[in-house]
């Protein structure tokens, strides 16, 4: 303690002597700060001269980052002053007590001088802090609404805010962008993952620009609303562990970062207002969450029409938005690599029926989950892009292929472990190359006859693929982007068939994921949507079958191939349609069971196998995809709607389930329903045998294309799809 020696006592006395002038100094600082804030606010809001556009705010006055930085420093200074004053006040109180001769009871009008002073100072500091928060939110909100100015669109003005036309600001037409330099600034820096994403975006700039030009011609005069969009990449935040960034340069998986880079590019090219956050502090600032106040509701309307995030970001938003999360969750889009099925998404149903996992249970519309591949139509297929070659490049690749060169899919040494047997077979016919990461010495899991290049930058890896004949997978990683890149560069992809199929029931990787999907190969999309001659799927446990496939592949010639939905144009087309047509904030249109329906919109097809939308029936007002594309079949016992629709060359469309959720649909299909009941079950509507019972769906969130049971024949809604674009029907643009 400072009162141990006489010198210390002298120091205390000097502090007490100077305390009262210091009080006046602090009060003066507080008063000056309040005046400064009020003057600044007044100056900023009066800064629009008569000559300025009435619909823009001058960004040189509103100066977002600088103004917010000053406010934060002032708030921090006030907090520091309060802490030091509190310590000095306690010190003065101790001295006053000593001088009072041990009398601990003061009259009401003779309280220690520091007691009321600290309360007043703290009140001033709190008021200033609150004002700082409000000013920060006003500045941020204004910058969001006027983001076009900072993006080089100074020749255009914002739509006026008029209560008579509340939707006016949302109807501003988006203009395609071809220069992505501002997007690179928005993405930030400091993390290896962000550096990787920015390099990828920069490398693909020319392809995005060309794709935007093509899509603009296709859409013609179609009006496109501009949206204000927040992109929060939750898995890159420090709070979620950010396990990806340290592994970018060490052979770790890059699929998620490839997808996020392409999502950002697509949203920006489509002309939408964009904000990108990779930290919790940035998220709070953009959402308008008061700092240090826990999970209070937002203090002002959410300035974003859409929020793209992942499961980590979803959890963070729920924690910090309070009651506002439920209000605004319909605007959220969750980037979900492997998908979330409705049975896992509905919290009550998942808990009661054993579908509860560490993920899922968010009670969102299942279409709000956006996947890397079209796993299930219950979710929206987001995807990513692979680099597209022009005809000249394709011919050069075909002429430069080595007939006996194979590249192994796997940058981590652990993937190679236990693969010696079929590597030995492959080595009899082909020269094997690898790109396995190592620091000082060659990984022992990689055989000596393999030429290992180490971890390659993406352009060099592309060059390696352009020389190779074969790209071979060892069963892991599942469903990454590399096989599509290899096929696009003229390689044949060889992968293993899984028997039994991998799922959450028998494989650790899928355990806990909110899906019961069965994976029959390393890359189901490549197997089912591309297939031979580009993709070969064989049983690696059968040496004869494996060796026969190698021999056949060496005799097979293929051209570089890339599905349209994985081109820049295909992704732009898909995301454009989602943004313009998907709206999960509107009330559901079709009635649930029990409501009176005057006339059924269906008729039995001429061949009496399925239902079609009647030509004279009116379309559902808010239906997207358009209801006229609906076709409905009764599935075989034990068959999922996903497979039933595929058998007819169609795609299951879960948004059509409400139209079929009536007894009339069963009657039109000539199904003998002895009884009809409504229950919560992700397999309904369905017909149960034996018993001749028809079941309707009671909970709209449980409509699901996935799932089957041998007891039920499911009633399945199907639709057509655009060539090379399975996510969109032919009339969906």
GROMACS .gro file of N, CA and C in nm, residues 547-661:
model
  345
  547UNK      N    1  -0.810  -5.287  -6.199
  547UNK     CA    2  -0.711  -5.292  -6.306
  547UNK      C    3  -0.776  -5.284  -6.443
  548UNK      N    4  -0.892  -5.349  -6.458
  548UNK     CA    5  -0.964  -5.342  -6.586
  548UNK      C    6  -1.006  -5.199  -6.618
  549UNK      N    7  -1.045  -5.124  -6.514
  549UNK     CA    8  -1.084  -4.984  -6.535
  549UNK      C    9  -0.965  -4.900  -6.581
  550UNK      N   10  -0.847  -4.924  -6.523
  550UNK     CA   11  -0.727  -4.850  -6.563
  550UNK      C   12  -0.697  -4.875  -6.711
  551UNK      N   13  -0.703  -5.000  -6.753
  551UNK     CA   14  -0.676  -5.034  -6.893
  551UNK      C   15  -0.777  -4.968  -6.987
  552UNK      N   16  -0.904  -4.969  -6.947
  552UNK     CA   17  -1.007  -4.908  -7.031
  552UNK      C   18  -0.991  -4.758  -7.039
  553UNK      N   19  -0.953  -4.696  -6.929
  553UNK     CA   20  -0.934  -4.551  -6.926
  553UNK      C   21  -0.821  -4.508  -7.017
  554UNK      N   22  -0.716  -4.588  -7.024
  554UNK     CA   23  -0.602  -4.554  -7.110
  554UNK      C   24  -0.641  -4.554  -7.258
  555UNK      N   25  -0.745  -4.630  -7.293
  555UNK     CA   26  -0.791  -4.636  -7.432
  555UNK      C   27  -0.899  -4.532  -7.463
  556UNK      N   28  -0.944  -4.462  -7.358
  556UNK     CA   29  -1.058  -4.370  -7.373
  556UNK      C   30  -1.009  -4.227  -7.395
  557UNK      N   31  -1.066  -4.159  -7.493
  557UNK     CA   32  -1.035  -4.019  -7.520
  557UNK      C   33  -1.155  -3.932  -7.479
  558UNK      N   34  -1.128  -3.825  -7.405
  558UNK     CA   35  -1.234  -3.734  -7.362
  558UNK      C   36  -1.194  -3.590  -7.392
  559UNK      N   37  -1.295  -3.507  -7.409
  559UNK     CA   38  -1.274  -3.362  -7.422
  559UNK      C   39  -1.293  -3.297  -7.285
  560UNK      N   40  -1.229  -3.184  -7.261
  560UNK     CA   41  -1.258  -3.111  -7.137
  560UNK      C   42  -1.407  -3.083  -7.126
  561UNK      N   43  -1.462  -3.101  -7.008
  561UNK     CA   44  -1.607  -3.084  -6.990
  561UNK      C   45  -1.635  -3.017  -6.856
  562UNK      N   46  -1.726  -2.921  -6.859
  562UNK     CA   47  -1.769  -2.852  -6.737
  562UNK      C   48  -1.920  -2.831  -6.742
  563UNK      N   49  -1.995  -2.887  -6.645
  563UNK     CA   50  -2.140  -2.864  -6.643
  563UNK      C   51  -2.172  -2.715  -6.636
  564UNK      N   52  -2.275  -2.674  -6.708
  564UNK     CA   53  -2.311  -2.532  -6.715
  564UNK      C   54  -2.334  -2.472  -6.577
  565UNK      N   55  -2.393  -2.548  -6.485
  565UNK     CA   56  -2.425  -2.493  -6.353
  565UNK      C   57  -2.301  -2.463  -6.269
  566UNK      N   58  -2.183  -2.508  -6.314
  566UNK     CA   59  -2.059  -2.477  -6.244
  566UNK      C   60  -1.972  -2.379  -6.321
  567UNK      N   61  -2.030  -2.315  -6.423
  567UNK     CA   62  -1.963  -2.203  -6.489
  567UNK      C   63  -2.002  -2.074  -6.418
  568UNK      N   64  -1.928  -1.967  -6.447
  568UNK     CA   65  -1.961  -1.837  -6.388
  568UNK      C   66  -2.102  -1.793  -6.428
  569UNK      N   67  -2.135  -1.814  -6.554
  569UNK     CA   68  -2.268  -1.775  -6.600
  569UNK      C   69  -2.376  -1.857  -6.533
  570UNK      N   70  -2.352  -1.987  -6.518
  570UNK     CA   71  -2.451  -2.073  -6.453
  570UNK      C   72  -2.476  -2.033  -6.309
  571UNK      N   73  -2.369  -1.998  -6.236
  571UNK     CA   74  -2.385  -1.957  -6.097
  571UNK      C   75  -2.454  -1.822  -6.087
  572UNK      N   76  -2.418  -1.728  -6.175
  572UNK     CA   77  -2.485  -1.598  -6.176
  572UNK      C   78  -2.634  -1.614  -6.204
  573UNK      N   79  -2.668  -1.698  -6.300
  573UNK     CA   80  -2.807  -1.721  -6.336
  573UNK      C   81  -2.886  -1.776  -6.217
  574UNK      N   82  -2.825  -1.871  -6.147
  574UNK     CA   83  -2.892  -1.936  -6.035
  574UNK      C   84  -2.913  -1.839  -5.918
  575UNK      N   85  -2.808  -1.768  -5.881
  575UNK     CA   86  -2.819  -1.675  -5.767
  575UNK      C   87  -2.911  -1.559  -5.801
  576UNK      N   88  -2.905  -1.513  -5.925
  576UNK     CA   89  -3.000  -1.408  -5.968
  576UNK      C   90  -3.144  -1.454  -5.945
  577UNK      N   91  -3.176  -1.576  -5.986
  577UNK     CA   92  -3.313  -1.626  -5.971
  577UNK      C   93  -3.350  -1.638  -5.824
  578UNK      N   94  -3.259  -1.687  -5.741
  578UNK     CA   95  -3.288  -1.698  -5.598
  578UNK      C   96  -3.319  -1.562  -5.536
  579UNK      N   97  -3.232  -1.464  -5.565
  579UNK     CA   98  -3.247  -1.333  -5.501
  579UNK      C   99  -3.375  -1.264  -5.546
  580UNK      N  100  -3.410  -1.278  -5.673
  580UNK     CA  101  -3.526  -1.209  -5.725
  580UNK      C  102  -3.658  -1.280  -5.690
  581UNK      N  103  -3.655  -1.409  -5.666
  581UNK     CA  104  -3.780  -1.485  -5.651
  581UNK      C  105  -3.800  -1.551  -5.515
  582UNK      N  106  -3.694  -1.588  -5.446
  582UNK     CA  107  -3.712  -1.654  -5.317
  582UNK      C  108  -3.742  -1.549  -5.209
  583UNK      N  109  -3.854  -1.564  -5.143
  583UNK     CA  110  -3.892  -1.473  -5.034
  583UNK      C  111  -3.954  -1.557  -4.924
  584UNK      N  112  -3.879  -1.578  -4.817
  584UNK     CA  113  -3.926  -1.662  -4.707
  584UNK      C  114  -3.988  -1.580  -4.594
  585UNK      N  115  -4.007  -1.450  -4.620
  585UNK     CA  116  -4.070  -1.364  -4.520
  585UNK      C  117  -4.219  -1.345  -4.544
  586UNK      N  118  -4.267  -1.389  -4.660
  586UNK     CA  119  -4.411  -1.377  -4.687
  586UNK      C  120  -4.484  -1.497  -4.629
  587UNK      N  121  -4.611  -1.477  -4.597
  587UNK     CA  122  -4.692  -1.585  -4.541
  587UNK      C  123  -4.713  -1.693  -4.647
  588UNK      N  124  -4.721  -1.821  -4.606
  588UNK     CA  125  -4.743  -1.928  -4.704
  588UNK      C  126  -4.874  -1.909  -4.778
  589UNK      N  127  -4.871  -1.939  -4.909
  589UNK     CA  128  -4.988  -1.918  -4.993
  589UNK      C  129  -5.093  -2.026  -4.982
  590UNK      N  130  -5.062  -2.148  -5.027
  590UNK     CA  131  -5.164  -2.253  -5.028
  590UNK      C  132  -5.210  -2.290  -4.888
  591UNK      N  133  -5.337  -2.329  -4.878
  591UNK     CA  134  -5.394  -2.362  -4.748
  591UNK      C  135  -5.346  -2.498  -4.702
  592UNK      N  136  -5.338  -2.514  -4.571
  592UNK     CA  137  -5.305  -2.642  -4.511
  592UNK      C  138  -5.431  -2.727  -4.503
  593UNK      N  139  -5.418  -2.857  -4.473
  593UNK     CA  140  -5.536  -2.944  -4.470
  593UNK      C  141  -5.643  -2.892  -4.375
  594UNK      N  142  -5.766  -2.909  -4.416
  594UNK     CA  143  -5.879  -2.864  -4.334
  594UNK      C  144  -5.946  -2.742  -4.391
  595UNK      N  145  -5.870  -2.663  -4.471
  595UNK     CA  146  -5.928  -2.544  -4.531
  595UNK      C  147  -6.010  -2.583  -4.654
  596UNK      N  148  -6.107  -2.502  -4.685
  596UNK     CA  149  -6.196  -2.533  -4.798
  596UNK      C  150  -6.130  -2.490  -4.929
  597UNK      N  151  -6.119  -2.581  -5.022
  597UNK     CA  152  -6.065  -2.553  -5.155
  597UNK      C  153  -6.177  -2.564  -5.256
  598UNK      N  154  -6.216  -2.454  -5.323
  598UNK     CA  155  -6.332  -2.456  -5.412
  598UNK      C  156  -6.313  -2.548  -5.533
  599UNK      N  157  -6.195  -2.550  -5.592
  599UNK     CA  158  -6.175  -2.631  -5.711
  599UNK      C  159  -6.031  -2.679  -5.716
  600UNK      N  160  -6.012  -2.809  -5.740
  600UNK     CA  161  -5.877  -2.864  -5.746
  600UNK      C  162  -5.808  -2.815  -5.872
  601UNK      N  163  -5.679  -2.774  -5.861
  601UNK     CA  164  -5.608  -2.728  -5.981
  601UNK      C  165  -5.547  -2.842  -6.061
  602UNK      N  166  -5.571  -2.969  -6.020
  602UNK     CA  167  -5.506  -3.083  -6.085
  602UNK      C  168  -5.604  -3.163  -6.169
  603UNK      N  169  -5.544  -3.229  -6.267
  603UNK     CA  170  -5.619  -3.328  -6.345
  603UNK      C  171  -5.529  -3.450  -6.361
  604UNK      N  172  -5.591  -3.565  -6.380
  604UNK     CA  173  -5.515  -3.686  -6.404
  604UNK      C  174  -5.462  -3.685  -6.548
  605UNK      N  175  -5.334  -3.717  -6.563
  605UNK     CA  176  -5.273  -3.717  -6.696
  605UNK      C  177  -5.341  -3.819  -6.786
  606UNK      N  178  -5.334  -3.799  -6.919
  606UNK     CA  179  -5.401  -3.892  -7.011
  606UNK      C  180  -5.362  -4.038  -6.992
  607UNK      N  181  -5.235  -4.063  -6.954
  607UNK     CA  182  -5.194  -4.202  -6.933
  607UNK      C  183  -5.226  -4.252  -6.792
  608UNK      N  184  -5.294  -4.168  -6.712
  608UNK     CA  185  -5.343  -4.206  -6.579
  608UNK      C  186  -5.232  -4.248  -6.483
  609UNK      N  187  -5.111  -4.191  -6.502
  609UNK     CA  188  -5.000  -4.227  -6.413
  609UNK      C  189  -4.968  -4.119  -6.311
  610UNK      N  190  -5.006  -3.994  -6.340
  610UNK     CA  191  -4.967  -3.885  -6.251
  610UNK      C  192  -5.063  -3.768  -6.268
  611UNK      N  193  -5.049  -3.669  -6.181
  611UNK     CA  194  -5.131  -3.548  -6.187
  611UNK      C  195  -5.057  -3.436  -6.258
  612UNK      N  196  -5.133  -3.352  -6.326
  612UNK     CA  197  -5.078  -3.233  -6.390
  612UNK      C  198  -5.161  -3.112  -6.349
  613UNK      N  199  -5.102  -2.994  -6.363
  613UNK     CA  200  -5.175  -2.870  -6.336
  613UNK      C  201  -5.274  -2.847  -6.449
  614UNK      N  202  -5.399  -2.830  -6.414
  614UNK     CA  203  -5.503  -2.813  -6.515
  614UNK      C  204  -5.480  -2.684  -6.594
  615UNK      N  205  -5.501  -2.691  -6.725
  615UNK     CA  206  -5.476  -2.575  -6.811
  615UNK      C  207  -5.567  -2.458  -6.779
  616UNK      N  208  -5.690  -2.487  -6.736
  616UNK     CA  209  -5.785  -2.379  -6.706
  616UNK      C  210  -5.777  -2.332  -6.562
  617UNK      N  211  -5.685  -2.391  -6.483
  617UNK     CA  212  -5.670  -2.350  -6.343
  617UNK      C  213  -5.577  -2.230  -6.334
  618UNK      N  214  -5.609  -2.138  -6.245
  618UNK     CA  215  -5.523  -2.021  -6.226
  618UNK      C  216  -5.401  -2.061  -6.146
  619UNK      N  217  -5.291  -1.988  -6.169
  619UNK     CA  218  -5.168  -2.018  -6.097
  619UNK      C  219  -5.172  -1.960  -5.957
  620UNK      N  220  -5.102  -2.025  -5.865
  620UNK     CA  221  -5.091  -1.971  -5.730
  620UNK      C  222  -5.018  -1.837  -5.737
  621UNK      N  223  -5.066  -1.734  -5.668
  621UNK     CA  224  -5.015  -1.598  -5.686
  621UNK      C  225  -4.866  -1.582  -5.654
  622UNK      N  226  -4.817  -1.644  -5.547
  622UNK     CA  227  -4.678  -1.622  -5.507
  622UNK      C  228  -4.591  -1.744  -5.531
  623UNK      N  229  -4.636  -1.837  -5.613
  623UNK     CA  230  -4.563  -1.962  -5.631
  623UNK      C  231  -4.439  -1.941  -5.717
  624UNK      N  232  -4.326  -1.982  -5.666
  624UNK     CA  233  -4.203  -1.992  -5.741
  624UNK      C  234  -4.127  -2.112  -5.690
  625UNK      N  235  -4.092  -2.206  -5.777
  625UNK     CA  236  -4.113  -2.208  -5.922
  625UNK      C  237  -4.260  -2.201  -5.961
  626UNK      N  238  -4.290  -2.157  -6.084
  626UNK     CA  239  -4.430  -2.148  -6.128
  626UNK      C  240  -4.500  -2.283  -6.115
  627UNK      N  241  -4.621  -2.280  -6.060
  627UNK     CA  242  -4.692  -2.404  -6.029
  627UNK      C  243  -4.729  -2.484  -6.154
  628UNK      N  244  -4.730  -2.421  -6.270
  628UNK     CA  245  -4.770  -2.492  -6.391
  628UNK      C  246  -4.672  -2.604  -6.428
  629UNK      N  247  -4.550  -2.598  -6.373
  629UNK     CA  248  -4.452  -2.703  -6.403
  629UNK      C  249  -4.469  -2.826  -6.315
  630UNK      N  250  -4.566  -2.826  -6.225
  630UNK     CA  251  -4.584  -2.937  -6.131
  630UNK      C  252  -4.634  -3.063  -6.200
  631UNK      N  253  -4.573  -3.177  -6.163
  631UNK     CA  254  -4.620  -3.311  -6.197
  631UNK      C  255  -4.612  -3.392  -6.069
  632UNK      N  256  -4.715  -3.472  -6.040
  632UNK     CA  257  -4.720  -3.545  -5.912
  632UNK      C  258  -4.736  -3.694  -5.935
  633UNK      N  259  -4.649  -3.771  -5.871
  633UNK     CA  260  -4.655  -3.917  -5.878
  633UNK      C  261  -4.673  -3.976  -5.739
  634UNK      N  262  -4.730  -4.094  -5.733
  634UNK     CA  263  -4.734  -4.172  -5.611
  634UNK      C  264  -4.615  -4.268  -5.614
  635UNK      N  265  -4.524  -4.253  -5.519
  635UNK     CA  266  -4.401  -4.331  -5.518
  635UNK      C  267  -4.429  -4.477  -5.484
  636UNK      N  268  -4.336  -4.564  -5.523
  636UNK     CA  269  -4.344  -4.704  -5.484
  636UNK      C  270  -4.315  -4.716  -5.334
  637UNK      N  271  -4.362  -4.820  -5.268
  637UNK     CA  272  -4.335  -4.837  -5.125
  637UNK      C  273  -4.184  -4.836  -5.097
  638UNK      N  274  -4.145  -4.760  -4.996
  638UNK     CA  275  -4.005  -4.754  -4.957
  638UNK      C  276  -3.917  -4.667  -5.044
  639UNK      N  277  -3.976  -4.585  -5.131
  639UNK     CA  278  -3.896  -4.502  -5.221
  639UNK      C  279  -3.914  -4.354  -5.188
  640UNK      N  280  -3.803  -4.280  -5.188
  640UNK     CA  281  -3.807  -4.137  -5.158
  640UNK      C  282  -3.857  -4.059  -5.279
  641UNK      N  283  -3.910  -3.941  -5.254
  641UNK     CA  284  -3.959  -3.857  -5.363
  641UNK      C  285  -3.843  -3.812  -5.453
  642UNK      N  286  -3.724  -3.794  -5.396
  642UNK     CA  287  -3.609  -3.756  -5.477
  642UNK      C  288  -3.586  -3.856  -5.590
  643UNK      N  289  -3.585  -3.985  -5.554
  643UNK     CA  290  -3.561  -4.090  -5.652
  643UNK      C  291  -3.680  -4.109  -5.746
  644UNK      N  292  -3.800  -4.093  -5.693
  644UNK     CA  293  -3.920  -4.110  -5.776
  644UNK      C  294  -3.923  -4.009  -5.890
  645UNK      N  295  -3.892  -3.883  -5.859
  645UNK     CA  296  -3.892  -3.781  -5.964
  645UNK      C  297  -3.779  -3.803  -6.064
  646UNK      N  298  -3.661  -3.842  -6.015
  646UNK     CA  299  -3.548  -3.867  -6.104
  646UNK      C  300  -3.579  -3.980  -6.202
  647UNK      N  301  -3.655  -4.079  -6.156
  647UNK     CA  302  -3.693  -4.190  -6.243
  647UNK      C  303  -3.774  -4.142  -6.364
  648UNK      N  304  -3.841  -4.028  -6.348
  648UNK     CA  305  -3.922  -3.972  -6.457
  648UNK      C  306  -3.851  -3.855  -6.527
  649UNK      N  307  -3.721  -3.841  -6.502
  649UNK     CA  308  -3.644  -3.734  -6.564
  649UNK      C  309  -3.676  -3.597  -6.510
  650UNK      N  310  -3.725  -3.591  -6.386
  650UNK     CA  311  -3.766  -3.465  -6.324
  650UNK      C  312  -3.697  -3.447  -6.190
  651UNK      N  313  -3.723  -3.334  -6.126
  651UNK     CA  314  -3.665  -3.301  -5.996
  651UNK      C  315  -3.778  -3.283  -5.896
  652UNK      N  316  -3.760  -3.337  -5.776
  652UNK     CA  317  -3.859  -3.315  -5.670
  652UNK      C  318  -3.857  -3.168  -5.630
  653UNK      N  319  -3.975  -3.108  -5.615
  653UNK     CA  320  -3.985  -2.967  -5.580
  653UNK      C  321  -4.067  -2.951  -5.452
  654UNK      N  322  -4.000  -2.933  -5.336
  654UNK     CA  323  -4.071  -2.929  -5.208
  654UNK      C  324  -4.170  -2.814  -5.194
  655UNK      N  325  -4.147  -2.703  -5.266
  655UNK     CA  326  -4.240  -2.590  -5.255
  655UNK      C  327  -4.377  -2.622  -5.313
  656UNK      N  328  -4.389  -2.732  -5.387
  656UNK     CA  329  -4.517  -2.773  -5.443
  656UNK      C  330  -4.597  -2.864  -5.349
  657UNK      N  331  -4.536  -2.911  -5.241
  657UNK     CA  332  -4.607  -3.001  -5.151
  657UNK      C  333  -4.741  -2.946  -5.102
  658UNK      N  334  -4.748  -2.816  -5.064
  658UNK     CA  335  -4.877  -2.767  -5.014
  658UNK      C  336  -4.992  -2.782  -5.112
  659UNK      N  337  -4.964  -2.778  -5.243
  659UNK     CA  338  -5.070  -2.796  -5.342
  659UNK      C  339  -5.126  -2.937  -5.341
  660UNK      N  340  -5.041  -3.034  -5.302
  660UNK     CA  341  -5.083  -3.174  -5.303
  660UNK      C  342  -5.137  -3.220  -5.168
  661UNK      N  343  -5.125  -3.138  -5.068
  661UNK     CA  344  -5.156  -3.180  -4.932
  661UNK      C  345  -5.307  -3.174  -4.905
   0.00000   0.00000   0.00000
